[in-house]
Amino acid sequence: SLLQEMSTSEDDRLLESSPASYGAAEPSYSSDSDAHFPVKLERPQPKQSQVCLSYIFCIISGFCFIACNVCIKLASSDFPVSSWQMNFVRGAVPLVVITPVLCWKKENICGPPDIKTRLRMLAVACTSGTMLMCVFEGIDRLPFGDYSAIAFSSPVFTMILSIFLLKDHFGIYRSIIGIILTMGVVIISRPTALFPTDSDQPIIPATNLTDSQTKHEVKKSTDILGIAFALTGAVLSAWITILVRQISHIHFSVQVFWFSIGGLVVSLAGMLLVDGEPLFTTWTQTTWLLSISQAVLALFGAIFILKALCWISPTKNKIIRSFQVVVSYIIQVAAFGTVPHLSDYVGALMIIMAVLGVVMEDRMVKLVKCRYF
């Protein structure tokens, strides 16, 4: 009996020293080891320095995507550029850049062995390409104000989805932030459905448009398909952000690899089956330079988002990045000659208040000790 007790204690020590499988949410041992390995691993609480760094990453990623959108706008300023071909470049360039990183880090492109994480990676790959297609089509079909009002409603969808998928707390404070943010985006975007008198003010100066182009711009505001694309892109963006949060333990190079694969598959299908434009033959050196630049900027923006989501929630990430609306509007006024309205300053102030409010959320919730706050 003494030998049996010694053998049992030795087995227990071996089980305690054995690490769980990489990235697995549940241990791969029998019921004897369940006492040592909980079924659900808790995410470690980030340090304050990591949270602050994640806020900085969100801001940097926002500037990267603003510059990316400017490159897309300038690339199609001389002649129409196919959104499918632009999406192809946006998928191919990151793939070329990130493959050496995968080889250097010796990362497995399939990720960890557990099924749940791999299914989430597959979902991210499938939805990322579809989301980019919706973004490009929404920008092409709708005026800037209508598209921005729909696209930047993504934080609201992120809040709602996070309640069910991540069990995030949703109280009075966060709901107020969501309302302020939505109102600010609508005011500064000035969608033609709510501000019909602005339909005759295109984002690009009128001197660069013919009369027929201007009329086409006005008609775009009632494009039901464009609204559907923009709304679908906003929902998919929220869902992807949550999925990325759930697989944030995977190295960013693996995630970027599958982002790129998803974008390439969707863009190739669009170019071969839908797109009627010549394949890159009409592109100038400037078009290629701007197209590659938008892909590189989008890559860096995605990396900063992936790193930020390791330490903060998807809702905070989305709300902080909403400052893009304000900066984009400033660019529209300064570079493209948009005439500012007095109410636009109110909308910009509301967006800034929402961003600052979500940064101060943890402190405010601790001060007001109420479960519903």
Coordinates of N, CA and C in Angstrom, one line a residue, residues 20-187:
A20 N -0.9 23.0 -20.2 CA -2.1 22.8 -21.0 C -1.7 23.0 -22.5
S21 N -2.4 22.4 -23.4 CA -2.1 22.5 -24.8 C -2.2 24.0 -25.3
Y22 N -1.4 24.3 -26.2 CA -1.3 25.7 -26.7 C -2.6 26.3 -27.2
G23 N -3.1 27.3 -26.6 CA -4.3 28.0 -27.0 C -5.6 27.3 -26.7
A24 N -5.5 26.1 -26.0 CA -6.7 25.4 -25.8 C -7.5 26.0 -24.6
A25 N -8.8 26.1 -24.8 CA -9.6 26.6 -23.8 C -9.9 25.6 -22.7
E26 N -9.8 24.3 -23.1 CA -10.1 23.2 -22.2 C -8.9 22.3 -22.2
P27 N -8.5 21.7 -21.0 CA -7.4 20.8 -21.0 C -7.7 19.5 -21.7
S28 N -6.6 18.8 -22.1 CA -6.8 17.6 -22.9 C -6.4 16.3 -22.1
Y29 N -6.8 16.4 -20.8 CA -6.6 15.3 -19.9 C -7.9 14.6 -19.5
S30 N -7.7 13.5 -18.7 CA -8.9 12.8 -18.3 C -9.5 13.5 -17.0
S31 N -10.5 12.9 -16.5 CA -11.2 13.5 -15.3 C -10.3 13.7 -14.1
D32 N -9.2 12.8 -14.0 CA -8.3 13.0 -12.9 C -7.6 14.3 -12.9
S33 N -7.4 14.9 -14.0 CA -6.6 16.1 -14.1 C -7.5 17.3 -14.1
D34 N -8.8 17.2 -14.0 CA -9.7 18.3 -14.0 C -9.6 19.1 -12.8
A35 N -9.1 18.5 -11.7 CA -9.0 19.3 -10.5 C -7.8 20.2 -10.6
H36 N -6.8 20.0 -11.5 CA -5.7 20.8 -11.6 C -5.9 21.8 -12.7
F37 N -6.7 21.5 -13.7 CA -6.9 22.4 -14.9 C -8.4 22.8 -15.0
P38 N -8.7 24.0 -14.7 CA -10.1 24.4 -14.8 C -10.6 24.3 -16.3
V39 N -11.9 24.1 -16.4 CA -12.5 23.9 -17.8 C -12.3 25.2 -18.6
K40 N -12.5 26.4 -17.9 CA -12.5 27.7 -18.6 C -11.3 28.5 -18.0
L41 N -10.3 28.8 -18.8 CA -9.2 29.6 -18.4 C -9.6 31.1 -18.4
E42 N -9.3 31.8 -17.3 CA -9.6 33.2 -17.2 C -8.5 34.0 -17.8
R43 N -8.9 35.0 -18.5 CA -8.0 36.0 -19.1 C -7.3 36.8 -18.0
P44 N -6.0 36.8 -18.0 CA -5.3 37.6 -16.9 C -5.6 39.1 -17.1
Q45 N -5.7 39.8 -15.9 CA -6.1 41.2 -15.9 C -4.9 42.0 -16.4
P46 N -5.1 42.9 -17.4 CA -4.0 43.6 -17.9 C -3.5 44.7 -16.9
K47 N -2.2 45.1 -17.0 CA -1.7 46.1 -16.2 C -2.1 47.5 -16.7
Q48 N -2.0 48.5 -15.9 CA -2.5 49.8 -16.3 C -1.6 50.3 -17.4
S49 N -0.3 50.0 -17.4 CA 0.6 50.4 -18.5 C 0.2 49.8 -19.8
Q50 N -0.3 48.5 -19.8 CA -0.7 47.9 -21.0 C -2.0 48.5 -21.5
V51 N -2.9 48.8 -20.6 CA -4.2 49.5 -21.0 C -3.9 50.8 -21.7
C52 N -3.0 51.6 -21.1 CA -2.7 52.9 -21.7 C -2.0 52.7 -23.1
L53 N -1.1 51.7 -23.2 CA -0.5 51.4 -24.4 C -1.5 51.0 -25.5
S54 N -2.5 50.3 -25.1 CA -3.5 49.8 -26.0 C -4.3 51.0 -26.5
Y55 N -4.6 52.0 -25.7 CA -5.3 53.3 -26.1 C -4.4 54.0 -27.2
I56 N -3.1 54.0 -27.0 CA -2.2 54.6 -28.0 C -2.3 53.9 -29.3
F57 N -2.3 52.5 -29.2 CA -2.3 51.7 -30.4 C -3.6 52.0 -31.2
C58 N -4.8 52.2 -30.4 CA -6.0 52.5 -31.1 C -5.9 53.8 -31.9
I59 N -5.3 54.8 -31.3 CA -5.2 56.1 -31.9 C -4.3 56.0 -33.1
I60 N -3.2 55.3 -33.0 CA -2.3 55.1 -34.2 C -3.0 54.4 -35.3
S61 N -3.7 53.3 -35.0 CA -4.4 52.6 -36.0 C -5.4 53.4 -36.7
G62 N -6.1 54.3 -35.9 CA -7.0 55.2 -36.5 C -6.4 56.1 -37.6
F63 N -5.2 56.7 -37.2 CA -4.5 57.5 -38.2 C -4.1 56.7 -39.4
C64 N -3.7 55.5 -39.2 CA -3.3 54.6 -40.3 C -4.5 54.4 -41.3
F65 N -5.7 54.2 -40.8 CA -6.8 53.9 -41.6 C -7.3 55.2 -42.3
I66 N -7.1 56.4 -41.6 CA -7.5 57.6 -42.2 C -6.6 57.9 -43.4
A67 N -5.3 57.7 -43.3 CA -4.4 57.8 -44.4 C -4.7 56.8 -45.5
C68 N -5.1 55.6 -45.1 CA -5.5 54.6 -46.1 C -6.7 55.0 -46.9
N69 N -7.7 55.6 -46.2 CA -8.9 56.1 -47.0 C -8.5 57.2 -47.9
V70 N -7.6 58.1 -47.5 CA -7.2 59.2 -48.4 C -6.5 58.6 -49.6
C71 N -5.7 57.6 -49.4 CA -5.0 57.0 -50.6 C -6.0 56.4 -51.6
I72 N -7.1 55.7 -51.0 CA -8.1 55.1 -51.9 C -8.8 56.2 -52.6
K73 N -9.1 57.4 -51.9 CA -9.8 58.5 -52.6 C -9.0 59.1 -53.7
L74 N -7.7 59.3 -53.4 CA -6.8 59.9 -54.4 C -6.5 58.9 -55.6
A75 N -6.5 57.6 -55.3 CA -6.2 56.6 -56.4 C -7.3 56.6 -57.5
S76 N -8.5 56.9 -57.1 CA -9.7 57.0 -58.0 C -10.1 58.4 -58.4
S77 N -9.2 59.3 -58.2 CA -9.5 60.7 -58.5 C -9.4 61.0 -60.0
D78 N -8.5 60.4 -60.7 CA -8.3 60.6 -62.2 C -9.2 59.8 -63.0
F79 N -9.4 58.5 -62.6 CA -10.3 57.6 -63.4 C -10.8 56.6 -62.4
P80 N -12.0 55.9 -62.6 CA -12.5 55.0 -61.7 C -11.6 53.7 -61.5
V81 N -11.4 53.4 -60.3 CA -10.5 52.2 -60.0 C -11.5 51.1 -59.4
S82 N -11.4 49.9 -59.9 CA -12.2 48.8 -59.5 C -12.0 48.5 -58.0
S83 N -13.0 48.5 -57.2 CA -12.9 48.1 -55.8 C -12.4 46.7 -55.6
W84 N -12.7 45.8 -56.5 CA -12.3 44.4 -56.4 C -10.8 44.4 -56.6
Q85 N -10.2 45.1 -57.5 CA -8.8 45.1 -57.8 C -8.0 45.8 -56.6
M86 N -8.6 46.9 -56.1 CA -8.0 47.5 -54.9 C -8.0 46.6 -53.7
N87 N -9.1 45.8 -53.5 CA -9.2 44.8 -52.5 C -8.2 43.7 -52.6
F88 N -7.9 43.4 -53.9 CA -6.9 42.3 -54.2 C -5.5 42.8 -53.7
V89 N -5.2 44.0 -54.1 CA -3.9 44.6 -53.6 C -3.8 44.6 -52.1
R90 N -4.9 45.0 -51.5 CA -4.9 45.1 -50.0 C -4.8 43.7 -49.4
G91 N -5.1 42.7 -50.1 CA -4.8 41.3 -49.5 C -3.5 40.8 -49.9
A92 N -3.0 41.1 -51.1 CA -1.7 40.5 -51.5 C -0.5 41.2 -50.8
V93 N -0.5 42.5 -50.7 CA 0.7 43.1 -50.0 C 0.9 42.6 -48.6
P94 N -0.1 42.6 -47.7 CA 0.2 42.1 -46.4 C 0.6 40.6 -46.4
L95 N 0.1 39.9 -47.3 CA 0.6 38.5 -47.4 C 2.0 38.4 -47.7
V96 N 2.5 39.2 -48.6 CA 3.9 39.2 -49.0 C 4.8 39.7 -47.8
V97 N 4.3 40.7 -47.1 CA 5.0 41.2 -46.0 C 5.1 40.3 -44.8
I98 N 4.0 39.6 -44.5 CA 3.8 38.9 -43.2 C 4.4 37.5 -43.4
T99 N 4.5 36.9 -44.6 CA 5.1 35.6 -44.7 C 6.5 35.4 -44.2
P100 N 7.4 36.3 -44.4 CA 8.7 36.2 -43.8 C 8.7 36.3 -42.3
V101 N 7.7 37.0 -41.7 CA 7.6 37.1 -40.2 C 7.1 35.7 -39.7
L102 N 6.2 35.1 -40.4 CA 5.8 33.7 -40.0 C 6.9 32.7 -40.0
C103 N 7.8 32.8 -41.1 CA 8.9 31.9 -41.1 C 10.0 32.2 -40.0
W104 N 10.2 33.5 -39.8 CA 11.1 33.9 -38.7 C 10.7 33.5 -37.3
K105 N 9.4 33.7 -37.0 CA 8.9 33.3 -35.7 C 8.5 31.8 -35.6
K106 N 8.5 31.1 -36.8 CA 8.2 29.7 -36.8 C 6.8 29.4 -36.3
E107 N 5.9 30.3 -36.7 CA 4.5 30.1 -36.2 C 3.7 29.1 -37.1
N108 N 2.9 28.4 -36.5 CA 2.0 27.5 -37.3 C 0.8 28.2 -37.8
I109 N 0.7 28.3 -39.2 CA -0.4 29.1 -39.8 C -1.8 28.5 -39.4
C110 N -1.8 27.3 -39.0 CA -3.1 26.7 -38.6 C -3.5 27.1 -37.2
G111 N -2.5 27.7 -36.4 CA -2.8 28.2 -35.1 C -2.8 27.0 -34.1
P112 N -3.4 27.2 -32.9 CA -3.4 26.2 -31.9 C -4.3 25.0 -32.3
P113 N -4.1 23.9 -31.6 CA -4.8 22.6 -32.1 C -6.3 22.6 -31.7
D114 N -6.8 23.4 -30.8 CA -8.2 23.2 -30.4 C -9.1 23.7 -31.5
I115 N -10.3 23.0 -31.6 CA -11.2 23.2 -32.7 C -11.9 24.6 -32.6
K116 N -12.2 25.0 -31.4 CA -13.0 26.3 -31.3 C -12.2 27.4 -31.9
T117 N -10.9 27.5 -31.5 CA -10.0 28.6 -32.0 C -9.9 28.5 -33.5
R118 N -9.7 27.3 -34.0 CA -9.5 27.2 -35.5 C -10.8 27.6 -36.2
L119 N -12.0 27.3 -35.7 CA -13.2 27.7 -36.3 C -13.4 29.2 -36.3
R120 N -12.9 29.8 -35.2 CA -13.0 31.3 -35.1 C -12.0 31.9 -36.1
M121 N -10.8 31.3 -36.3 CA -9.9 31.8 -37.3 C -10.5 31.7 -38.7
L122 N -11.2 30.6 -39.0 CA -11.8 30.4 -40.3 C -12.9 31.4 -40.5
A123 N -13.7 31.7 -39.4 CA -14.7 32.7 -39.5 C -14.2 34.1 -39.8
V124 N -13.0 34.4 -39.2 CA -12.4 35.7 -39.4 C -11.9 35.8 -40.8
A125 N -11.3 34.7 -41.4 CA -10.9 34.7 -42.7 C -12.0 34.9 -43.7
C126 N -13.1 34.3 -43.5 CA -14.3 34.3 -44.4 C -14.9 35.7 -44.3
T127 N -15.1 36.2 -43.1 CA -15.8 37.5 -43.0 C -15.0 38.7 -43.3
S128 N -13.7 38.6 -43.1 CA -12.8 39.8 -43.4 C -12.8 40.2 -44.8
G129 N -12.7 39.3 -45.7 CA -12.8 39.6 -47.2 C -14.2 40.1 -47.5
T130 N -15.2 39.5 -47.0 CA -16.6 40.0 -47.3 C -16.8 41.4 -46.7
M131 N -16.2 41.7 -45.5 CA -16.4 43.0 -44.9 C -15.7 44.1 -45.8
L132 N -14.5 43.8 -46.3 CA -13.7 44.8 -47.1 C -14.5 45.0 -48.4
M133 N -15.1 44.0 -49.0 CA -15.9 44.2 -50.2 C -17.1 45.1 -49.9
C134 N -17.7 44.9 -48.8 CA -18.9 45.8 -48.4 C -18.4 47.2 -48.2
V135 N -17.2 47.4 -47.6 CA -16.7 48.7 -47.4 C -16.4 49.4 -48.7
F136 N -15.8 48.8 -49.6 CA -15.5 49.4 -50.9 C -16.7 49.7 -51.7
E137 N -17.7 48.8 -51.7 CA -18.9 49.0 -52.4 C -19.8 50.1 -51.7
G138 N -19.8 50.1 -50.4 CA -20.5 51.2 -49.7 C -20.0 52.6 -50.0
I139 N -18.6 52.7 -50.0 CA -18.0 54.0 -50.3 C -18.3 54.4 -51.7
D140 N -18.3 53.4 -52.6 CA -18.6 53.7 -54.1 C -20.0 54.1 -54.3
R141 N -21.0 53.5 -53.6 CA -22.4 53.7 -53.9 C -23.0 54.9 -53.2
L142 N -22.5 55.2 -52.0 CA -23.1 56.2 -51.2 C -22.3 57.5 -51.0
P143 N -22.9 58.6 -50.7 CA -22.2 59.8 -50.4 C -21.5 59.6 -49.1
F144 N -20.5 60.5 -48.8 CA -19.6 60.3 -47.6 C -20.5 60.4 -46.4
G145 N -21.4 61.3 -46.3 CA -22.2 61.4 -45.1 C -23.0 60.2 -44.8
D146 N -23.7 59.7 -45.8 CA -24.6 58.5 -45.6 C -23.7 57.3 -45.2
Y147 N -22.6 57.1 -45.9 CA -21.8 56.0 -45.6 C -21.2 56.1 -44.2
S148 N -20.7 57.2 -43.8 CA -20.0 57.4 -42.5 C -21.0 57.2 -41.4
A149 N -22.2 57.7 -41.5 CA -23.3 57.5 -40.5 C -23.6 56.1 -40.2
I150 N -23.5 55.3 -41.3 CA -23.8 53.8 -41.1 C -22.6 53.1 -40.7
A151 N -21.4 53.4 -41.3 CA -20.2 52.6 -41.0 C -19.7 52.8 -39.6
F152 N -19.8 54.1 -39.1 CA -19.4 54.4 -37.7 C -20.4 54.1 -36.7
S153 N -21.5 53.4 -37.1 CA -22.4 52.9 -36.1 C -21.9 51.5 -35.6
S154 N -20.8 51.1 -36.1 CA -20.2 49.8 -35.7 C -20.0 49.6 -34.2
P155 N -19.6 50.7 -33.5 CA -19.4 50.5 -32.0 C -20.7 50.1 -31.3
V156 N -21.9 50.6 -31.8 CA -23.1 50.2 -31.2 C -23.4 48.7 -31.4
F157 N -23.1 48.2 -32.7 CA -23.2 46.8 -32.9 C -22.2 46.0 -32.1
T158 N -21.0 46.5 -31.9 CA -20.1 45.9 -31.0 C -20.5 45.8 -29.6
M159 N -21.1 46.8 -29.1 CA -21.7 46.8 -27.7 C -22.7 45.7 -27.6
I160 N -23.6 45.6 -28.5 CA -24.7 44.6 -28.5 C -24.2 43.2 -28.6
L161 N -23.3 43.0 -29.5 CA -22.8 41.6 -29.7 C -21.9 41.2 -28.5
S162 N -21.2 42.2 -27.9 CA -20.3 41.8 -26.8 C -21.1 41.4 -25.6
I163 N -22.3 41.8 -25.5 CA -23.2 41.4 -24.3 C -23.4 39.9 -24.4
F164 N -23.7 39.4 -25.6 CA -24.0 38.0 -25.8 C -22.8 37.1 -26.0
L165 N -21.8 37.6 -26.7 CA -20.6 36.7 -27.1 C -19.5 36.8 -26.1
L166 N -19.3 38.0 -25.4 CA -18.2 38.1 -24.5 C -18.7 38.4 -23.0
K167 N -20.0 38.4 -22.9 CA -20.6 38.7 -21.5 C -20.1 40.0 -20.9
D168 N -19.9 41.0 -21.8 CA -19.5 42.3 -21.3 C -20.6 43.0 -20.5
H169 N -20.2 43.8 -19.5 CA -21.2 44.5 -18.8 C -21.7 45.7 -19.6
F170 N -23.0 45.8 -19.6 CA -23.6 46.9 -20.3 C -24.6 47.6 -19.4
G171 N -24.1 48.8 -18.9 CA -24.9 49.5 -17.9 C -25.3 50.9 -18.4
I172 N -25.8 51.7 -17.5 CA -26.2 53.0 -17.8 C -25.1 53.9 -18.5
Y173 N -23.9 53.8 -17.9 CA -22.8 54.6 -18.3 C -22.5 54.3 -19.8
R174 N -22.3 53.0 -20.1 CA -22.0 52.7 -21.5 C -23.1 53.0 -22.5
S175 N -24.3 52.8 -22.1 CA -25.4 53.1 -23.0 C -25.5 54.6 -23.3
I176 N -25.1 55.5 -22.3 CA -25.1 56.9 -22.5 C -24.0 57.2 -23.5
I177 N -22.8 56.6 -23.3 CA -21.7 56.8 -24.3 C -22.1 56.4 -25.7
G178 N -22.8 55.3 -25.8 CA -23.3 54.9 -27.1 C -24.2 55.8 -27.8
I179 N -25.1 56.4 -27.0 CA -26.1 57.4 -27.5 C -25.4 58.7 -28.0
I180 N -24.5 59.2 -27.1 CA -23.7 60.4 -27.5 C -22.9 60.2 -28.7
L181 N -22.2 59.0 -28.8 CA -21.4 58.7 -30.0 C -22.2 58.7 -31.3
T182 N -23.4 58.0 -31.2 CA -24.2 57.8 -32.4 C -24.8 59.2 -32.8
M183 N -25.2 60.0 -31.9 CA -25.7 61.4 -32.2 C -24.6 62.2 -32.8
G184 N -23.4 62.1 -32.3 CA -22.2 62.9 -32.8 C -21.9 62.5 -34.2
V185 N -21.9 61.2 -34.5 CA -21.6 60.7 -35.8 C -22.6 61.1 -36.8
V186 N -23.9 61.1 -36.5 CA -25.0 61.5 -37.4 C -24.9 63.0 -37.7
I187 N -24.6 63.8 -36.6 CA -24.6 65.2 -36.8 C -23.4 65.6 -37.7

